[in-house]
């Protein structure tokens, strides 16, 4: 092998890192200069703070691409060469020719798509493997077979880098695949971003990695639009978000919001749990209608023939009858406004009617003539009625101001509209109250809260009035500043009209005041996290098949443009409220305007393990065809059949045998977790387990989207029996390993999986 080739690449990589260090030093110096800036004016302080945020973000992005900064090179038929890396980089700020090509740039695409049959103008493709800043290996693929030049680093199959990545020991954190993106994955990553793209694929096909790299690509190709509106990544649970959390930063993208649907209602932390039945009921699309009808019931009327009596301090009792309230309610509903925003219309009609009643009473002419009160007197009476606590209490009783939390809490305390069986499933004890009561919200409650927020609206009249007052004060202040500026013109130029301009000649008071306002220096992702009504530029949903119909209503509100990437596999649906088809999810929102892309290659699961998982899946779908595994280890699953009371001990023994061979996940039915935890005291076991620990204890649902070197599945029959979609859950559990699968089963339970019969034990 040519040591000169290796030395040349090492020299180039070293030069790249010198440039990276220079860029970081420049960003750090700019940030320190901004921090140390003495700013006296408000605008100057805002500009300083924005500079700090921008330079901090730049520092973060530059630090994140430290590992594997450059990973490839393409040699073109015309003699040119381009190095490919995680970010684009120039020799200096004035140099136009790139030193390093961003992997997302069009010129880099042949690195991923070129083949011997379609060279795309390449004669050689080189994979560069580094450890920190040191080049450790080169792998060359010859594209132009007529080129006789050889370096000694040729890879005959072109798969060495991919297989090395697939066989590497897992760390408990997902790594990017930027060096090994395959052609079918690249086509999905770079697909046009308009509309909804669904990426379907079986276990191990790289759906999640593709979705994350697509997010990075879109931020590169459409940065101006998406950086301003932010990109939302939705995952199935906090553990999964922790697992994927390092991928986008490693690609230089740090301004993305990662969240579960349970975290998308600001101010609510959904830590409670529902029964599967309750979650399924809450997730039905019919809940939108039920909540709307429930809210309509909160817009009440007095009983027929029993008007509401409202005492008036000076003029007796006012009567609010059913007909008056009905007319006020009709007019308020016809406004089309949400409940809280329509309330002023309702209140106005009630106050107007009560004022007329009082005016008629006090100004009546005994002789039958016109009312004796003049308009001023009538207006004063109207003011008294409007400010009367008793009148306001009557209005509140008929059309209360509600918060989403209060409304949903009240509904769940008395969900009679659902029918006896469904009501029993979701009922949460607690009386209706006039104020928000402390509630342990569940993830399935969050879409209900979001629906309620849409139905209720937010009456921000007072807040807008306060902002308007502050605005007028700022304008008045700015006007004074400009007048002082005008008055400061020297006598020398008082009569010269052509040359000297005062401040007010080029800016008016209102625009001047706007320049002095504080600017929000939070990133778009930070602002989006705090704003329920934020409209994201693009949304990526992982394990999309698990979301309920109500959760989809929430997400569609967050993305009015319907620019989305959904990844999932209906064959792995475990949640009772999950979807059975993409049409079921999308047609209510986008009709036929969505595209489906399928990934058919399994890069994770060896063929021997996939054969067992396929057998399980065919129990419910005889025609099921699995993705094609690219690897075969020659070793099938290890199966141990023991007595039920020995399950935990046998599992611990098997997990210890695999210790030291990468990360081990023990996946078991929920009822066995506490027993297994006692046998595996060092295992990480919680709602958000530490996936970097050597052994992790999980349910099949919690394992979705994750992968481990070794998986031990405990009591597979119990996993299948645990829910209506238990076969799918077991399929998920069996397809998590990259190398080894162990199965510990109850010998007293007949096996439904032929390949796990006792005679198959080693």
PDB file of N, CA and C in Angstrom, residues 360-436:
ATOM      1  N   UNK A 360     -86.270  50.842  31.719  1.00  0.00           N
ATOM      2  CA  UNK A 360     -87.733  50.836  31.637  1.00  0.00           C
ATOM      3  C   UNK A 360     -88.365  50.990  33.026  1.00  0.00           C
ATOM      4  N   UNK A 361     -87.750  50.370  34.009  1.00  0.00           N
ATOM      5  CA  UNK A 361     -88.307  50.421  35.358  1.00  0.00           C
ATOM      6  C   UNK A 361     -88.206  51.822  35.958  1.00  0.00           C
ATOM      7  N   UNK A 362     -87.042  52.470  35.775  1.00  0.00           N
ATOM      8  CA  UNK A 362     -86.816  53.747  36.453  1.00  0.00           C
ATOM      9  C   UNK A 362     -87.352  54.937  35.661  1.00  0.00           C
ATOM     10  N   UNK A 363     -87.407  54.811  34.352  1.00  0.00           N
ATOM     11  CA  UNK A 363     -87.792  55.973  33.552  1.00  0.00           C
ATOM     12  C   UNK A 363     -89.185  55.914  32.991  1.00  0.00           C
ATOM     13  N   UNK A 364     -89.954  54.950  33.459  1.00  0.00           N
ATOM     14  CA  UNK A 364     -91.304  54.801  32.906  1.00  0.00           C
ATOM     15  C   UNK A 364     -92.177  56.007  33.256  1.00  0.00           C
ATOM     16  N   UNK A 365     -92.884  56.517  32.262  1.00  0.00           N
ATOM     17  CA  UNK A 365     -93.810  57.643  32.456  1.00  0.00           C
ATOM     18  C   UNK A 365     -95.157  57.082  32.917  1.00  0.00           C
ATOM     19  N   UNK A 366     -95.649  57.535  34.108  1.00  0.00           N
ATOM     20  CA  UNK A 366     -96.932  57.014  34.605  1.00  0.00           C
ATOM     21  C   UNK A 366     -98.082  57.249  33.636  1.00  0.00           C
ATOM     22  N   UNK A 367     -97.935  58.259  32.801  1.00  0.00           N
ATOM     23  CA  UNK A 367     -99.016  58.586  31.860  1.00  0.00           C
ATOM     24  C   UNK A 367     -98.851  57.860  30.524  1.00  0.00           C
ATOM     25  N   UNK A 368     -97.792  56.995  30.422  1.00  0.00           N
ATOM     26  CA  UNK A 368     -97.602  56.231  29.196  1.00  0.00           C
ATOM     27  C   UNK A 368     -96.785  56.938  28.146  1.00  0.00           C
ATOM     28  N   UNK A 369     -96.143  58.037  28.509  1.00  0.00           N
ATOM     29  CA  UNK A 369     -95.341  58.762  27.544  1.00  0.00           C
ATOM     30  C   UNK A 369     -93.966  58.142  27.368  1.00  0.00           C
ATOM     31  N   UNK A 370     -93.058  58.843  26.633  1.00  0.00           N
ATOM     32  CA  UNK A 370     -91.699  58.340  26.411  1.00  0.00           C
ATOM     33  C   UNK A 370     -90.948  58.191  27.734  1.00  0.00           C
ATOM     34  N   UNK A 371     -89.887  57.366  27.674  1.00  0.00           N
ATOM     35  CA  UNK A 371     -89.053  57.165  28.857  1.00  0.00           C
ATOM     36  C   UNK A 371     -88.493  58.500  29.319  1.00  0.00           C
ATOM     37  N   UNK A 372     -88.524  58.698  30.631  1.00  0.00           N
ATOM     38  CA  UNK A 372     -88.124  59.989  31.181  1.00  0.00           C
ATOM     39  C   UNK A 372     -86.614  60.144  31.331  1.00  0.00           C
ATOM     40  N   UNK A 373     -85.864  59.015  31.206  1.00  0.00           N
ATOM     41  CA  UNK A 373     -84.403  59.092  31.366  1.00  0.00           C
ATOM     42  C   UNK A 373     -83.760  59.537  30.050  1.00  0.00           C
ATOM     43  N   UNK A 374     -82.785  60.443  30.156  1.00  0.00           N
ATOM     44  CA  UNK A 374     -82.070  60.854  28.945  1.00  0.00           C
ATOM     45  C   UNK A 374     -80.930  59.879  28.671  1.00  0.00           C
ATOM     46  N   UNK A 375     -80.289  59.957  27.522  1.00  0.00           N
ATOM     47  CA  UNK A 375     -79.220  59.013  27.162  1.00  0.00           C
ATOM     48  C   UNK A 375     -78.085  58.968  28.178  1.00  0.00           C
ATOM     49  N   UNK A 376     -77.768  60.097  28.798  1.00  0.00           N
ATOM     50  CA  UNK A 376     -76.687  60.115  29.788  1.00  0.00           C
ATOM     51  C   UNK A 376     -77.050  59.253  30.981  1.00  0.00           C
ATOM     52  N   UNK A 377     -78.310  59.368  31.427  1.00  0.00           N
ATOM     53  CA  UNK A 377     -78.761  58.547  32.554  1.00  0.00           C
ATOM     54  C   UNK A 377     -78.730  57.062  32.187  1.00  0.00           C
ATOM     55  N   UNK A 378     -79.169  56.746  30.975  1.00  0.00           N
ATOM     56  CA  UNK A 378     -79.179  55.351  30.533  1.00  0.00           C
ATOM     57  C   UNK A 378     -77.756  54.788  30.465  1.00  0.00           C
ATOM     58  N   UNK A 379     -76.816  55.593  29.989  1.00  0.00           N
ATOM     59  CA  UNK A 379     -75.420  55.145  29.903  1.00  0.00           C
ATOM     60  C   UNK A 379     -74.853  54.875  31.293  1.00  0.00           C
ATOM     61  N   UNK A 380     -75.198  55.720  32.258  1.00  0.00           N
ATOM     62  CA  UNK A 380     -74.723  55.527  33.619  1.00  0.00           C
ATOM     63  C   UNK A 380     -75.285  54.232  34.210  1.00  0.00           C
ATOM     64  N   UNK A 381     -76.579  53.989  33.955  1.00  0.00           N
ATOM     65  CA  UNK A 381     -77.168  52.740  34.431  1.00  0.00           C
ATOM     66  C   UNK A 381     -76.484  51.526  33.785  1.00  0.00           C
ATOM     67  N   UNK A 382     -76.160  51.656  32.492  1.00  0.00           N
ATOM     68  CA  UNK A 382     -75.451  50.569  31.806  1.00  0.00           C
ATOM     69  C   UNK A 382     -74.106  50.285  32.433  1.00  0.00           C
ATOM     70  N   UNK A 383     -73.430  51.336  32.833  1.00  0.00           N
ATOM     71  CA  UNK A 383     -72.130  51.168  33.484  1.00  0.00           C
ATOM     72  C   UNK A 383     -72.294  50.462  34.822  1.00  0.00           C
ATOM     73  N   UNK A 384     -73.355  50.836  35.565  1.00  0.00           N
ATOM     74  CA  UNK A 384     -73.602  50.190  36.845  1.00  0.00           C
ATOM     75  C   UNK A 384     -73.892  48.700  36.656  1.00  0.00           C
ATOM     76  N   UNK A 385     -74.688  48.384  35.648  1.00  0.00           N
ATOM     77  CA  UNK A 385     -75.003  46.979  35.385  1.00  0.00           C
ATOM     78  C   UNK A 385     -73.740  46.205  34.993  1.00  0.00           C
ATOM     79  N   UNK A 386     -72.933  46.788  34.111  1.00  0.00           N
ATOM     80  CA  UNK A 386     -71.745  46.093  33.609  1.00  0.00           C
ATOM     81  C   UNK A 386     -70.729  45.817  34.708  1.00  0.00           C
ATOM     82  N   UNK A 387     -70.655  46.714  35.692  1.00  0.00           N
ATOM     83  CA  UNK A 387     -69.645  46.554  36.750  1.00  0.00           C
ATOM     84  C   UNK A 387     -70.197  45.864  37.986  1.00  0.00           C
ATOM     85  N   UNK A 388     -71.447  45.478  37.948  1.00  0.00           N
ATOM     86  CA  UNK A 388     -72.045  44.822  39.107  1.00  0.00           C
ATOM     87  C   UNK A 388     -71.474  43.419  39.290  1.00  0.00           C
ATOM     88  N   UNK A 389     -70.929  43.104  40.461  1.00  0.00           N
ATOM     89  CA  UNK A 389     -70.419  41.743  40.710  1.00  0.00           C
ATOM     90  C   UNK A 389     -71.502  40.686  40.544  1.00  0.00           C
ATOM     91  N   UNK A 390     -72.756  41.017  40.903  1.00  0.00           N
ATOM     92  CA  UNK A 390     -73.828  40.037  40.776  1.00  0.00           C
ATOM     93  C   UNK A 390     -74.153  39.757  39.312  1.00  0.00           C
ATOM     94  N   UNK A 391     -74.106  40.788  38.478  1.00  0.00           N
ATOM     95  CA  UNK A 391     -74.329  40.588  37.047  1.00  0.00           C
ATOM     96  C   UNK A 391     -73.210  39.738  36.456  1.00  0.00           C
ATOM     97  N   UNK A 392     -71.969  40.061  36.815  1.00  0.00           N
ATOM     98  CA  UNK A 392     -70.831  39.285  36.306  1.00  0.00           C
ATOM     99  C   UNK A 392     -70.911  37.836  36.761  1.00  0.00           C
ATOM    100  N   UNK A 393     -71.376  37.619  37.995  1.00  0.00           N
ATOM    101  CA  UNK A 393     -71.519  36.249  38.482  1.00  0.00           C
ATOM    102  C   UNK A 393     -72.574  35.494  37.681  1.00  0.00           C
ATOM    103  N   UNK A 394     -73.651  36.173  37.331  1.00  0.00           N
ATOM    104  CA  UNK A 394     -74.697  35.530  36.530  1.00  0.00           C
ATOM    105  C   UNK A 394     -74.180  35.176  35.140  1.00  0.00           C
ATOM    106  N   UNK A 395     -73.422  36.092  34.546  1.00  0.00           N
ATOM    107  CA  UNK A 395     -72.837  35.817  33.223  1.00  0.00           C
ATOM    108  C   UNK A 395     -71.861  34.656  33.308  1.00  0.00           C
ATOM    109  N   UNK A 396     -71.039  34.636  34.366  1.00  0.00           N
ATOM    110  CA  UNK A 396     -70.074  33.543  34.543  1.00  0.00           C
ATOM    111  C   UNK A 396     -70.773  32.200  34.676  1.00  0.00           C
ATOM    112  N   UNK A 397     -71.911  32.199  35.340  1.00  0.00           N
ATOM    113  CA  UNK A 397     -72.635  30.946  35.524  1.00  0.00           C
ATOM    114  C   UNK A 397     -73.174  30.415  34.196  1.00  0.00           C
ATOM    115  N   UNK A 398     -73.560  31.319  33.301  1.00  0.00           N
ATOM    116  CA  UNK A 398     -74.136  30.908  32.017  1.00  0.00           C
ATOM    117  C   UNK A 398     -73.079  30.701  30.934  1.00  0.00           C
ATOM    118  N   UNK A 399     -72.026  31.482  30.974  1.00  0.00           N
ATOM    119  CA  UNK A 399     -70.966  31.398  29.943  1.00  0.00           C
ATOM    120  C   UNK A 399     -69.622  31.618  30.656  1.00  0.00           C
ATOM    121  N   UNK A 400     -69.103  30.610  31.334  1.00  0.00           N
ATOM    122  CA  UNK A 400     -67.893  30.790  32.145  1.00  0.00           C
ATOM    123  C   UNK A 400     -66.637  30.938  31.293  1.00  0.00           C
ATOM    124  N   UNK A 401     -65.693  31.702  31.809  1.00  0.00           N
ATOM    125  CA  UNK A 401     -64.364  31.728  31.204  1.00  0.00           C
ATOM    126  C   UNK A 401     -63.631  30.477  31.665  1.00  0.00           C
ATOM    127  N   UNK A 402     -63.105  29.709  30.728  1.00  0.00           N
ATOM    128  CA  UNK A 402     -62.493  28.420  31.056  1.00  0.00           C
ATOM    129  C   UNK A 402     -61.070  28.345  30.531  1.00  0.00           C
ATOM    130  N   UNK A 403     -60.215  27.633  31.265  1.00  0.00           N
ATOM    131  CA  UNK A 403     -58.892  27.292  30.755  1.00  0.00           C
ATOM    132  C   UNK A 403     -58.950  25.874  30.206  1.00  0.00           C
ATOM    133  N   UNK A 404     -58.055  25.504  29.296  1.00  0.00           N
ATOM    134  CA  UNK A 404     -58.062  24.122  28.789  1.00  0.00           C
ATOM    135  C   UNK A 404     -57.922  23.096  29.909  1.00  0.00           C
ATOM    136  N   UNK A 405     -57.044  23.388  30.877  1.00  0.00           N
ATOM    137  CA  UNK A 405     -56.831  22.446  31.976  1.00  0.00           C
ATOM    138  C   UNK A 405     -58.104  22.251  32.783  1.00  0.00           C
ATOM    139  N   UNK A 406     -58.776  23.351  33.097  1.00  0.00           N
ATOM    140  CA  UNK A 406     -60.001  23.261  33.883  1.00  0.00           C
ATOM    141  C   UNK A 406     -61.087  22.511  33.119  1.00  0.00           C
ATOM    142  N   UNK A 407     -61.234  22.839  31.846  1.00  0.00           N
ATOM    143  CA  UNK A 407     -62.291  22.235  31.038  1.00  0.00           C
ATOM    144  C   UNK A 407     -62.090  20.726  30.900  1.00  0.00           C
ATOM    145  N   UNK A 408     -60.855  20.295  30.557  1.00  0.00           N
ATOM    146  CA  UNK A 408     -60.597  18.863  30.367  1.00  0.00           C
ATOM    147  C   UNK A 408     -60.684  18.128  31.699  1.00  0.00           C
ATOM    148  N   UNK A 409     -60.196  18.744  32.765  1.00  0.00           N
ATOM    149  CA  UNK A 409     -60.287  18.115  34.080  1.00  0.00           C
ATOM    150  C   UNK A 409     -61.738  17.899  34.474  1.00  0.00           C
ATOM    151  N   UNK A 410     -62.567  18.899  34.246  1.00  0.00           N
ATOM    152  CA  UNK A 410     -63.992  18.763  34.547  1.00  0.00           C
ATOM    153  C   UNK A 410     -64.633  17.660  33.708  1.00  0.00           C
ATOM    154  N   UNK A 411     -64.267  17.605  32.433  1.00  0.00           N
ATOM    155  CA  UNK A 411     -64.835  16.582  31.551  1.00  0.00           C
ATOM    156  C   UNK A 411     -64.456  15.178  32.018  1.00  0.00           C
ATOM    157  N   UNK A 412     -63.172  14.973  32.365  1.00  0.00           N
ATOM    158  CA  UNK A 412     -62.727  13.643  32.776  1.00  0.00           C
ATOM    159  C   UNK A 412     -63.312  13.239  34.125  1.00  0.00           C
ATOM    160  N   UNK A 413     -63.694  14.227  34.925  1.00  0.00           N
ATOM    161  CA  UNK A 413     -64.341  13.905  36.199  1.00  0.00           C
ATOM    162  C   UNK A 413     -65.761  13.392  35.992  1.00  0.00           C
ATOM    163  N   UNK A 414     -66.369  13.772  34.883  1.00  0.00           N
ATOM    164  CA  UNK A 414     -67.746  13.360  34.617  1.00  0.00           C
ATOM    165  C   UNK A 414     -67.946  13.161  33.116  1.00  0.00           C
ATOM    166  N   UNK A 415     -67.338  12.093  32.549  1.00  0.00           N
ATOM    167  CA  UNK A 415     -67.381  11.893  31.087  1.00  0.00           C
ATOM    168  C   UNK A 415     -68.613  11.121  30.635  1.00  0.00           C
ATOM    169  N   UNK A 416     -69.788  11.453  31.174  1.00  0.00           N
ATOM    170  CA  UNK A 416     -70.999  10.678  30.899  1.00  0.00           C
ATOM    171  C   UNK A 416     -71.347  10.653  29.414  1.00  0.00           C
ATOM    172  N   UNK A 417     -70.904  11.670  28.664  1.00  0.00           N
ATOM    173  CA  UNK A 417     -71.239  11.739  27.239  1.00  0.00           C
ATOM    174  C   UNK A 417     -70.630  10.573  26.454  1.00  0.00           C
ATOM    175  N   UNK A 418     -69.632   9.912  27.010  1.00  0.00           N
ATOM    176  CA  UNK A 418     -68.953   8.830  26.297  1.00  0.00           C
ATOM    177  C   UNK A 418     -69.705   7.510  26.358  1.00  0.00           C
ATOM    178  N   UNK A 419     -70.673   7.388  27.225  1.00  0.00           N
ATOM    179  CA  UNK A 419     -71.307   6.093  27.433  1.00  0.00           C
ATOM    180  C   UNK A 419     -70.654   5.382  28.604  1.00  0.00           C
ATOM    181  N   UNK A 420     -71.363   4.452  29.215  1.00  0.00           N
ATOM    182  CA  UNK A 420     -70.926   3.869  30.489  1.00  0.00           C
ATOM    183  C   UNK A 420     -69.555   3.210  30.412  1.00  0.00           C
ATOM    184  N   UNK A 421     -69.326   2.370  29.398  1.00  0.00           N
ATOM    185  CA  UNK A 421     -68.082   1.596  29.346  1.00  0.00           C
ATOM    186  C   UNK A 421     -66.870   2.489  29.093  1.00  0.00           C
ATOM    187  N   UNK A 422     -66.964   3.374  28.111  1.00  0.00           N
ATOM    188  CA  UNK A 422     -65.845   4.276  27.816  1.00  0.00           C
ATOM    189  C   UNK A 422     -65.655   5.292  28.933  1.00  0.00           C
ATOM    190  N   UNK A 423     -66.751   5.753  29.525  1.00  0.00           N
ATOM    191  CA  UNK A 423     -66.646   6.715  30.622  1.00  0.00           C
ATOM    192  C   UNK A 423     -65.913   6.101  31.806  1.00  0.00           C
ATOM    193  N   UNK A 424     -66.200   4.846  32.097  1.00  0.00           N
ATOM    194  CA  UNK A 424     -65.527   4.174  33.207  1.00  0.00           C
ATOM    195  C   UNK A 424     -64.027   4.054  32.952  1.00  0.00           C
ATOM    196  N   UNK A 425     -63.649   3.905  31.678  1.00  0.00           N
ATOM    197  CA  UNK A 425     -62.235   3.746  31.346  1.00  0.00           C
ATOM    198  C   UNK A 425     -61.444   5.033  31.552  1.00  0.00           C
ATOM    199  N   UNK A 426     -62.065   6.183  31.268  1.00  0.00           N
ATOM    200  CA  UNK A 426     -61.302   7.443  31.301  1.00  0.00           C
ATOM    201  C   UNK A 426     -61.589   8.288  32.534  1.00  0.00           C
ATOM    202  N   UNK A 427     -62.596   7.916  33.320  1.00  0.00           N
ATOM    203  CA  UNK A 427     -63.002   8.777  34.442  1.00  0.00           C
ATOM    204  C   UNK A 427     -61.845   8.993  35.402  1.00  0.00           C
ATOM    205  N   UNK A 428     -61.658  10.265  35.761  1.00  0.00           N
ATOM    206  CA  UNK A 428     -60.633  10.653  36.729  1.00  0.00           C
ATOM    207  C   UNK A 428     -61.351  11.344  37.883  1.00  0.00           C
ATOM    208  N   UNK A 429     -61.325  10.776  39.073  1.00  0.00           N
ATOM    209  CA  UNK A 429     -62.096  11.349  40.187  1.00  0.00           C
ATOM    210  C   UNK A 429     -61.737  12.801  40.441  1.00  0.00           C
ATOM    211  N   UNK A 430     -62.755  13.551  40.782  1.00  0.00           N
ATOM    212  CA  UNK A 430     -62.537  14.959  41.096  1.00  0.00           C
ATOM    213  C   UNK A 430     -63.742  15.765  40.698  1.00  0.00           C
ATOM    214  N   UNK A 431     -64.285  16.590  41.595  1.00  0.00           N
ATOM    215  CA  UNK A 431     -65.478  17.369  41.275  1.00  0.00           C
ATOM    216  C   UNK A 431     -65.164  18.510  40.328  1.00  0.00           C
ATOM    217  N   UNK A 432     -66.195  18.984  39.639  1.00  0.00           N
ATOM    218  CA  UNK A 432     -66.052  20.195  38.831  1.00  0.00           C
ATOM    219  C   UNK A 432     -65.723  21.344  39.759  1.00  0.00           C
ATOM    220  N   UNK A 433     -64.775  22.162  39.369  1.00  0.00           N
ATOM    221  CA  UNK A 433     -64.354  23.291  40.196  1.00  0.00           C
ATOM    222  C   UNK A 433     -64.322  24.542  39.353  1.00  0.00           C
ATOM    223  N   UNK A 434     -64.258  25.672  40.023  1.00  0.00           N
ATOM    224  CA  UNK A 434     -64.193  26.940  39.303  1.00  0.00           C
ATOM    225  C   UNK A 434     -62.778  27.380  39.029  1.00  0.00           C
ATOM    226  N   UNK A 435     -61.802  26.598  39.425  1.00  0.00           N
ATOM    227  CA  UNK A 435     -60.397  26.965  39.211  1.00  0.00           C
ATOM    228  C   UNK A 435     -59.627  25.724  38.806  1.00  0.00           C
ATOM    229  N   UNK A 436     -58.440  25.934  38.253  1.00  0.00           N
ATOM    230  CA  UNK A 436     -57.608  24.806  37.846  1.00  0.00           C
ATOM    231  C   UNK A 436     -57.200  23.988  39.068  1.00  0.00           C
TER     232      UNK A 436
END
